[in-house]
Tab-separated table of C-alpha atoms in Angstrom:
chain	number	residue	atom	x	y	z
N	4	UNK	CA	0.000	0.000	0.000
N	5	UNK	CA	1.435	3.407	-0.988
N	6	UNK	CA	2.412	5.815	1.831
N	7	UNK	CA	-0.326	8.318	0.864
N	8	UNK	CA	-3.020	5.647	1.249
N	9	UNK	CA	-1.606	4.472	4.608
N	10	UNK	CA	-1.671	8.088	5.797
N	11	UNK	CA	-5.300	8.534	4.659
N	12	UNK	CA	-6.285	5.223	6.285
N	13	UNK	CA	-4.595	6.286	9.546
N	14	UNK	CA	-6.456	9.628	9.532
N	15	UNK	CA	-9.801	7.925	8.862
N	16	UNK	CA	-9.200	5.363	11.624
N	17	UNK	CA	-8.326	8.126	14.104
N	18	UNK	CA	-11.494	10.030	13.214
N	19	UNK	CA	-13.642	6.895	13.536
N	20	UNK	CA	-12.060	5.955	16.860
N	21	UNK	CA	-12.493	9.453	18.299
N	22	UNK	CA	-16.125	9.633	17.167
N	23	UNK	CA	-17.008	6.183	18.502
N	24	UNK	CA	-15.072	6.512	21.791
N	25	UNK	CA	-16.843	7.697	24.914
N	26	UNK	CA	-16.751	11.443	25.286
N	27	UNK	CA	-13.774	12.845	27.102
N	28	UNK	CA	-14.243	13.503	30.757
N	29	UNK	CA	-14.025	17.056	31.983
N	30	UNK	CA	-10.744	17.715	33.713
N	31	UNK	CA	-10.630	18.194	37.429
N	32	UNK	CA	-11.580	16.221	40.470
N	33	UNK	CA	-15.103	14.880	40.951
N	34	UNK	CA	-17.026	16.304	43.903
N	35	UNK	CA	-20.513	15.724	45.191
N	36	UNK	CA	-23.017	18.562	45.228
N	37	UNK	CA	-25.991	17.955	47.536
N	38	UNK	CA	-29.010	19.856	46.229
N	39	UNK	CA	-31.780	18.473	48.417
N	40	UNK	CA	-32.079	16.452	51.598
N	41	UNK	CA	-35.434	16.245	53.342
N	42	UNK	CA	-38.220	14.073	54.680
N	43	UNK	CA	-40.735	12.954	52.069
N	44	UNK	CA	-44.148	14.598	52.051
N	45	UNK	CA	-46.795	13.096	54.278
N	46	UNK	CA	-47.374	12.383	57.938
N	47	UNK	CA	-44.379	12.113	60.281
N	48	UNK	CA	-42.804	8.654	60.237
N	49	UNK	CA	-40.654	7.017	62.935
N	50	UNK	CA	-37.390	7.768	61.051
N	51	UNK	CA	-37.101	11.513	60.305
N	52	UNK	CA	-34.555	14.224	59.726
N	53	UNK	CA	-34.948	16.783	62.491
N	54	UNK	CA	-31.990	18.916	61.488
N	55	UNK	CA	-29.526	18.997	58.616
N	56	UNK	CA	-26.809	21.271	57.324
N	57	UNK	CA	-25.016	21.010	53.988
N	58	UNK	CA	-21.478	22.427	53.883
N	59	UNK	CA	-18.739	22.610	51.269
N	60	UNK	CA	-15.364	21.253	52.388
N	61	UNK	CA	-12.586	21.903	49.886
N	62	UNK	CA	-11.175	18.369	49.731
N	63	UNK	CA	-14.499	16.546	50.079
N	64	UNK	CA	-17.192	18.580	48.316
N	65	UNK	CA	-20.563	18.813	49.970
N	66	UNK	CA	-20.886	17.019	53.277
N	67	UNK	CA	-23.948	16.704	55.453
N	68	UNK	CA	-24.301	17.118	59.185
N	69	UNK	CA	-27.668	15.710	60.178
N	70	UNK	CA	-29.691	14.717	63.172
N	71	UNK	CA	-32.100	11.850	62.616
N	72	UNK	CA	-34.790	10.962	65.106
N	73	UNK	CA	-36.012	7.393	65.458
N	74	UNK	CA	-39.201	7.643	67.519
N	75	UNK	CA	-39.672	3.893	68.042
N	76	UNK	CA	-37.377	0.888	67.910
N	77	UNK	CA	-37.553	-1.134	64.703
N	78	UNK	CA	-36.659	-4.821	65.027
N	79	UNK	CA	-35.853	-5.218	61.338
N	80	UNK	CA	-36.762	-3.843	57.957
N	81	UNK	CA	-39.102	-5.775	55.716
N	82	UNK	CA	-38.286	-3.722	52.636
N	83	UNK	CA	-36.229	-0.829	51.311
N	84	UNK	CA	-37.617	0.823	48.179
N	85	UNK	CA	-35.676	3.351	46.083
N	86	UNK	CA	-37.133	5.384	43.227
N	87	UNK	CA	-34.571	7.303	41.200
N	88	UNK	CA	-35.204	10.150	38.757
N	89	UNK	CA	-32.837	11.973	36.440
N	90	UNK	CA	-33.056	15.749	36.188
N	91	UNK	CA	-31.262	17.949	33.689
N	92	UNK	CA	-31.349	21.206	35.622
N	93	UNK	CA	-30.350	21.560	39.293
N	94	UNK	CA	-32.664	24.588	39.503
N	95	UNK	CA	-35.702	22.572	38.320
N	96	UNK	CA	-35.924	19.511	40.549
N	97	UNK	CA	-39.646	19.352	39.797
N	98	UNK	CA	-38.924	18.536	36.128
N	99	UNK	CA	-37.306	15.105	36.134
N	100	UNK	CA	-37.713	11.855	34.252
N	101	UNK	CA	-38.176	8.452	35.814
N	102	UNK	CA	-34.955	6.429	35.748
N	103	UNK	CA	-35.258	3.275	37.882
N	104	UNK	CA	-36.866	1.605	40.867
N	105	UNK	CA	-35.196	-0.898	43.161
N	106	UNK	CA	-36.525	-2.794	46.137
N	107	UNK	CA	-34.811	-5.117	48.567
N	108	UNK	CA	-36.761	-7.572	50.708
N	109	UNK	CA	-34.180	-9.958	52.174
N	110	UNK	CA	-31.224	-9.475	54.517
N	111	UNK	CA	-31.736	-5.721	54.511
N	112	UNK	CA	-29.935	-5.160	57.811
N	113	UNK	CA	-26.920	-7.090	56.503
N	114	UNK	CA	-26.987	-5.112	53.260
N	115	UNK	CA	-27.118	-1.755	55.031
N	116	UNK	CA	-24.091	-2.443	57.248
N	117	UNK	CA	-22.095	-4.368	54.624
N	118	UNK	CA	-18.602	-2.849	54.197
N	119	UNK	CA	-17.474	-1.478	50.842
N	120	UNK	CA	-20.849	-0.137	49.727
N	121	UNK	CA	-21.354	3.372	48.283
N	122	UNK	CA	-23.096	4.383	51.533
N	123	UNK	CA	-20.418	2.945	53.884
N	124	UNK	CA	-18.832	6.383	54.551
N	125	UNK	CA	-22.272	7.685	55.534
N	126	UNK	CA	-22.682	4.885	58.086
N	127	UNK	CA	-19.198	5.530	59.489
N	128	UNK	CA	-20.147	9.173	60.084
N	129	UNK	CA	-23.162	8.303	62.264
N	130	UNK	CA	-23.154	7.981	66.032
N	131	UNK	CA	-24.329	5.971	67.777
N	132	UNK	CA	-23.618	3.375	65.067
N	133	UNK	CA	-26.534	2.179	62.931
N	134	UNK	CA	-27.321	-1.499	63.453
N	135	UNK	CA	-30.307	-3.814	63.640
N	136	UNK	CA	-32.441	-3.785	65.579
N	137	UNK	CA	-32.585	-0.013	65.169
N	138	UNK	CA	-33.105	1.459	68.608
N	139	UNK	CA	-35.277	4.487	69.261
N	140	UNK	CA	-33.176	7.568	69.850
N	141	UNK	CA	-31.286	10.367	68.181
N	142	UNK	CA	-28.545	9.703	65.640
N	143	UNK	CA	-25.994	12.282	64.475
N	144	UNK	CA	-24.095	12.258	61.179
N	145	UNK	CA	-21.027	14.503	60.881
N	146	UNK	CA	-19.271	15.266	57.555
N	147	UNK	CA	-21.340	12.566	55.892
N	148	UNK	CA	-20.846	11.784	52.188
N	149	UNK	CA	-21.027	8.938	49.654
N	150	UNK	CA	-18.022	6.907	48.474
N	151	UNK	CA	-17.009	8.919	45.417
N	152	UNK	CA	-14.163	6.498	44.669
N	153	UNK	CA	-16.579	3.695	43.818
N	154	UNK	CA	-16.941	2.930	40.131
N	155	UNK	CA	-20.731	3.257	40.386
N	156	UNK	CA	-20.634	6.766	41.851
N	157	UNK	CA	-18.005	7.904	39.342
N	158	UNK	CA	-20.125	6.612	36.468
N	159	UNK	CA	-23.381	8.092	37.749
N	160	UNK	CA	-21.984	11.505	38.691
N	161	UNK	CA	-19.550	11.964	35.809
N	162	UNK	CA	-21.913	13.578	33.321
N	163	UNK	CA	-23.143	16.372	35.606
N	164	UNK	CA	-26.676	14.986	35.575
N	165	UNK	CA	-28.792	15.582	38.661
N	166	UNK	CA	-30.114	12.496	40.446
N	167	UNK	CA	-33.172	12.776	42.680
N	168	UNK	CA	-34.529	9.916	44.716
N	169	UNK	CA	-36.796	8.748	47.489
N	170	UNK	CA	-35.740	5.987	49.870
N	171	UNK	CA	-38.599	4.312	51.750
N	172	UNK	CA	-38.079	1.928	54.676
N	173	UNK	CA	-40.814	-0.510	55.731
N	174	UNK	CA	-40.943	-2.179	59.150
N	175	UNK	CA	-41.787	-5.890	59.774
N	176	UNK	CA	-45.519	-5.064	59.584
N	177	UNK	CA	-44.956	-3.477	56.151
N	178	UNK	CA	-45.754	-0.026	57.538
N	179	UNK	CA	-43.630	2.892	56.365
N	180	UNK	CA	-40.896	3.500	58.921
N	181	UNK	CA	-39.174	6.329	57.075
N	182	UNK	CA	-39.013	8.151	53.769
N	183	UNK	CA	-36.064	10.375	52.906
N	184	UNK	CA	-35.682	12.432	49.719
N	185	UNK	CA	-32.474	13.743	48.228
N	186	UNK	CA	-30.891	15.116	45.089
N	187	UNK	CA	-27.211	15.075	44.161
N	188	UNK	CA	-25.007	16.147	41.271
N	189	UNK	CA	-21.392	15.465	40.390
N	190	UNK	CA	-19.258	18.529	39.686
N	191	UNK	CA	-15.688	18.820	38.465
N	192	UNK	CA	-13.384	21.268	40.201
N	193	UNK	CA	-9.751	22.151	39.644
N	194	UNK	CA	-7.738	23.159	42.692
N	195	UNK	CA	-4.124	24.260	42.639
């Protein structure tokens, strides 16, 4: 093959590869932006936020300090239900599209306290420690955040999309024990 054809073939291959490759990631470090953290609408449930503060810490991004009240002991959880929506605009959290629903019905207590999960850093920030049975009382989270080093969180937060979700906990009688709503977004920041 003549040199001019090899050159043209190389250029075409580079163009095809760059077009078909995933888009380049924005430069900078990935941080979490917490846009919303609240109790779901409706009557008060046994598990409720009573206070929360969202702060920006340079090396961590947004962290949450929260006080959660558990008004009655809960022996175990029968179900955890998560509904996730994707929103394009952090200023319009009321305009989102349905993304996915998950529910867990077995070994929920083991799943919640399992090490290496995306929520493990949140659990480590809570005192007294969360465990089953969940005792009535007041729980405090300090500098709480998700595990941004997990592949799942990097993938989900990379594109700058806003993720809004409700997490519902059901007690052994299948009654709602808690419903918490939140919205997060990944942001890239460069720091010198």
